[in-house]
PDB file of C-alpha atoms in Angstrom:
ATOM      1  CA  UNK A   1       5.709  19.822   0.893  1.00  0.00           C
ATOM      2  CA  UNK A   2       3.160  17.151   1.771  1.00  0.00           C
ATOM      3  CA  UNK A   3       4.006  15.011   4.762  1.00  0.00           C
ATOM      4  CA  UNK A   4       2.424  11.852   6.167  1.00  0.00           C
ATOM      5  CA  UNK A   5       3.109  11.222   9.843  1.00  0.00           C
ATOM      6  CA  UNK A   6       2.310   7.764  11.240  1.00  0.00           C
ATOM      7  CA  UNK A   7       2.036   6.540  14.795  1.00  0.00           C
ATOM      8  CA  UNK A   8       0.718   3.617  16.809  1.00  0.00           C
ATOM      9  CA  UNK A   9       2.953   0.713  15.881  1.00  0.00           C
ATOM     10  CA  UNK A  10       4.367  -1.592  18.502  1.00  0.00           C
ATOM     11  CA  UNK A  11       4.478  -5.067  19.982  1.00  0.00           C
ATOM     12  CA  UNK A  12       1.304  -6.901  20.982  1.00  0.00           C
ATOM     13  CA  UNK A  13       0.294 -10.454  21.810  1.00  0.00           C
ATOM     14  CA  UNK A  14      -1.859 -12.534  19.491  1.00  0.00           C
ATOM     15  CA  UNK A  15      -5.506 -11.650  19.999  1.00  0.00           C
ATOM     16  CA  UNK A  16      -4.668  -8.143  21.093  1.00  0.00           C
ATOM     17  CA  UNK A  17      -5.494  -4.795  19.543  1.00  0.00           C
ATOM     18  CA  UNK A  18      -3.613  -1.845  18.159  1.00  0.00           C
ATOM     19  CA  UNK A  19      -4.640   1.447  16.590  1.00  0.00           C
ATOM     20  CA  UNK A  20      -2.595   3.161  13.897  1.00  0.00           C
ATOM     21  CA  UNK A  21      -2.995   6.761  12.869  1.00  0.00           C
ATOM     22  CA  UNK A  22      -1.677   8.866  10.021  1.00  0.00           C
ATOM     23  CA  UNK A  23      -1.985  12.621   9.655  1.00  0.00           C
ATOM     24  CA  UNK A  24      -1.440  14.422   6.360  1.00  0.00           C
ATOM     25  CA  UNK A  25      -0.122  17.950   6.344  1.00  0.00           C
ATOM     26  CA  UNK A  26       1.038  20.412   3.731  1.00  0.00           C
ATOM     27  CA  UNK A  27      -0.302  22.514   0.916  1.00  0.00           C
ATOM     28  CA  UNK A  28      -3.261  20.317  -0.044  1.00  0.00           C
ATOM     29  CA  UNK A  29      -6.374  20.943  -2.083  1.00  0.00           C
ATOM     30  CA  UNK A  30      -8.004  17.538  -1.670  1.00  0.00           C
ATOM     31  CA  UNK A  31      -7.240  14.124  -0.225  1.00  0.00           C
ATOM     32  CA  UNK A  32      -9.027  11.659  -2.500  1.00  0.00           C
ATOM     33  CA  UNK A  33      -8.111   8.409  -0.811  1.00  0.00           C
ATOM     34  CA  UNK A  34      -6.162   7.317   2.244  1.00  0.00           C
ATOM     35  CA  UNK A  35      -5.206   3.870   3.368  1.00  0.00           C
ATOM     36  CA  UNK A  36      -2.783   1.385   4.761  1.00  0.00           C
ATOM     37  CA  UNK A  37      -0.431  -1.078   3.126  1.00  0.00           C
ATOM     38  CA  UNK A  38       1.936  -3.502   4.788  1.00  0.00           C
ATOM     39  CA  UNK A  39       5.076  -5.390   3.934  1.00  0.00           C
ATOM     40  CA  UNK A  40       6.409  -8.427   5.758  1.00  0.00           C
ATOM     41  CA  UNK A  41       9.996  -9.655   5.377  1.00  0.00           C
ATOM     42  CA  UNK A  42      10.484 -11.435   2.073  1.00  0.00           C
ATOM     43  CA  UNK A  43       7.026 -10.523   0.798  1.00  0.00           C
ATOM     44  CA  UNK A  44       5.522  -7.933  -1.506  1.00  0.00           C
ATOM     45  CA  UNK A  45       3.824  -4.857  -0.171  1.00  0.00           C
ATOM     46  CA  UNK A  46       0.105  -5.551   0.018  1.00  0.00           C
ATOM     47  CA  UNK A  47      -3.024  -3.519   0.503  1.00  0.00           C
ATOM     48  CA  UNK A  48      -4.623  -3.672   3.933  1.00  0.00           C
ATOM     49  CA  UNK A  49      -7.452  -1.166   3.662  1.00  0.00           C
ATOM     50  CA  UNK A  50      -8.395   2.059   1.918  1.00  0.00           C
ATOM     51  CA  UNK A  51     -11.055   4.695   2.403  1.00  0.00           C
ATOM     52  CA  UNK A  52     -12.209   7.360  -0.037  1.00  0.00           C
ATOM     53  CA  UNK A  53     -13.185  10.916   0.787  1.00  0.00           C
ATOM     54  CA  UNK A  54     -16.801   9.782   0.552  1.00  0.00           C
ATOM     55  CA  UNK A  55     -16.305   7.032   3.105  1.00  0.00           C
ATOM     56  CA  UNK A  56     -16.185   4.001   0.810  1.00  0.00           C
ATOM     57  CA  UNK A  57     -13.929   1.337   2.293  1.00  0.00           C
ATOM     58  CA  UNK A  58     -12.034  -1.585   0.842  1.00  0.00           C
ATOM     59  CA  UNK A  59     -10.342  -4.328   2.863  1.00  0.00           C
ATOM     60  CA  UNK A  60      -8.015  -7.170   2.180  1.00  0.00           C
ATOM     61  CA  UNK A  61      -9.913 -10.424   2.686  1.00  0.00           C
ATOM     62  CA  UNK A  62      -7.639 -11.644   5.454  1.00  0.00           C
ATOM     63  CA  UNK A  63      -8.387  -8.621   7.662  1.00  0.00           C
ATOM     64  CA  UNK A  64     -12.127  -8.291   7.075  1.00  0.00           C
ATOM     65  CA  UNK A  65     -14.015  -8.418  10.339  1.00  0.00           C
ATOM     66  CA  UNK A  66     -10.876  -7.705  12.338  1.00  0.00           C
ATOM     67  CA  UNK A  67      -9.606  -4.348  11.068  1.00  0.00           C
ATOM     68  CA  UNK A  68     -11.552  -1.120  10.684  1.00  0.00           C
ATOM     69  CA  UNK A  69     -10.376   1.881   8.708  1.00  0.00           C
ATOM     70  CA  UNK A  70     -11.791   5.320   9.423  1.00  0.00           C
ATOM     71  CA  UNK A  71     -11.101   8.872   8.361  1.00  0.00           C
ATOM     72  CA  UNK A  72     -11.370  12.362   9.768  1.00  0.00           C
ATOM     73  CA  UNK A  73     -11.730  14.398   6.581  1.00  0.00           C
ATOM     74  CA  UNK A  74     -11.422  17.904   8.053  1.00  0.00           C
ATOM     75  CA  UNK A  75      -8.136  16.896   9.670  1.00  0.00           C
ATOM     76  CA  UNK A  76      -6.958  14.670   6.789  1.00  0.00           C
ATOM     77  CA  UNK A  77      -6.266  11.858   9.213  1.00  0.00           C
ATOM     78  CA  UNK A  78      -6.752   8.132   8.716  1.00  0.00           C
ATOM     79  CA  UNK A  79      -6.943   5.450  11.396  1.00  0.00           C
ATOM     80  CA  UNK A  80      -6.652   1.695  11.382  1.00  0.00           C
ATOM     81  CA  UNK A  81      -8.167  -0.142  14.330  1.00  0.00           C
ATOM     82  CA  UNK A  82      -6.696  -3.637  14.418  1.00  0.00           C
ATOM     83  CA  UNK A  83      -8.394  -6.244  16.591  1.00  0.00           C
ATOM     84  CA  UNK A  84      -7.832  -9.975  17.022  1.00  0.00           C
ATOM     85  CA  UNK A  85      -4.293  -9.586  15.778  1.00  0.00           C
ATOM     86  CA  UNK A  86      -2.476 -12.639  14.470  1.00  0.00           C
ATOM     87  CA  UNK A  87       1.251 -13.315  14.097  1.00  0.00           C
ATOM     88  CA  UNK A  88       0.808 -13.183  10.325  1.00  0.00           C
ATOM     89  CA  UNK A  89      -0.199  -9.531  10.694  1.00  0.00           C
ATOM     90  CA  UNK A  90       3.386  -8.740  11.628  1.00  0.00           C
ATOM     91  CA  UNK A  91       4.747  -6.259   9.096  1.00  0.00           C
ATOM     92  CA  UNK A  92       5.788  -2.702   8.493  1.00  0.00           C
ATOM     93  CA  UNK A  93       2.601  -0.741   7.928  1.00  0.00           C
ATOM     94  CA  UNK A  94       2.705   2.192   5.525  1.00  0.00           C
ATOM     95  CA  UNK A  95       0.245   5.037   5.330  1.00  0.00           C
ATOM     96  CA  UNK A  96      -0.834   5.916   1.797  1.00  0.00           C
ATOM     97  CA  UNK A  97      -2.620   8.920   0.383  1.00  0.00           C
ATOM     98  CA  UNK A  98      -3.552  10.122  -3.088  1.00  0.00           C
ATOM     99  CA  UNK A  99      -3.512  13.889  -2.862  1.00  0.00           C
ATOM    100  CA  UNK A 100      -4.500  16.683  -5.215  1.00  0.00           C
ATOM    101  CA  UNK A 101      -2.311  19.669  -4.465  1.00  0.00           C
ATOM    102  CA  UNK A 102      -3.159  23.329  -4.896  1.00  0.00           C
ATOM    103  CA  UNK A 103      -1.913  23.160  -8.500  1.00  0.00           C
ATOM    104  CA  UNK A 104      -4.440  20.347  -9.165  1.00  0.00           C
ATOM    105  CA  UNK A 105      -1.752  17.704  -9.568  1.00  0.00           C
ATOM    106  CA  UNK A 106      -2.621  14.244  -8.251  1.00  0.00           C
ATOM    107  CA  UNK A 107       0.281  12.576  -6.482  1.00  0.00           C
ATOM    108  CA  UNK A 108       0.660   9.429  -4.393  1.00  0.00           C
ATOM    109  CA  UNK A 109       2.370   9.844  -1.030  1.00  0.00           C
ATOM    110  CA  UNK A 110       3.692   7.303   1.433  1.00  0.00           C
ATOM    111  CA  UNK A 111       4.579   7.454   5.077  1.00  0.00           C
ATOM    112  CA  UNK A 112       7.878   6.169   6.384  1.00  0.00           C
ATOM    113  CA  UNK A 113       6.239   3.087   7.903  1.00  0.00           C
ATOM    114  CA  UNK A 114       5.565   1.872  11.413  1.00  0.00           C
ATOM    115  CA  UNK A 115       6.416  -1.612  12.637  1.00  0.00           C
ATOM    116  CA  UNK A 116       3.687  -3.863  14.018  1.00  0.00           C
ATOM    117  CA  UNK A 117       4.858  -7.059  15.700  1.00  0.00           C
ATOM    118  CA  UNK A 118       2.383  -9.681  16.916  1.00  0.00           C
ATOM    119  CA  UNK A 119       3.838 -12.354  19.166  1.00  0.00           C
ATOM    120  CA  UNK A 120       2.527 -15.904  19.561  1.00  0.00           C
TER     121      UNK A 120
END
């Protein structure tokens, strides 16, 4: 079975930095896209950033210039470098991946989430 393992969440002060990572394991043929979503209390889950296998990136407007998504394709690992963190960045961050398995089925997978808390 495919598994997404996240790490890097924690508590930081406003203006600080944090780096999230997510490793995908399992019986995988191809990882088409990986990314990060987040959900704050009382709000909908929202896209933070995504990156395709070819390196094309997409960012939510509110994090542009502050967050950087990167990918290690051979290891099927995605990173999110978060700089200049703001209290409004506080949320549970979820790793996302669209994966084609060895039977050529495309399936969306989600990590369990990691909590990021930014204090004032």
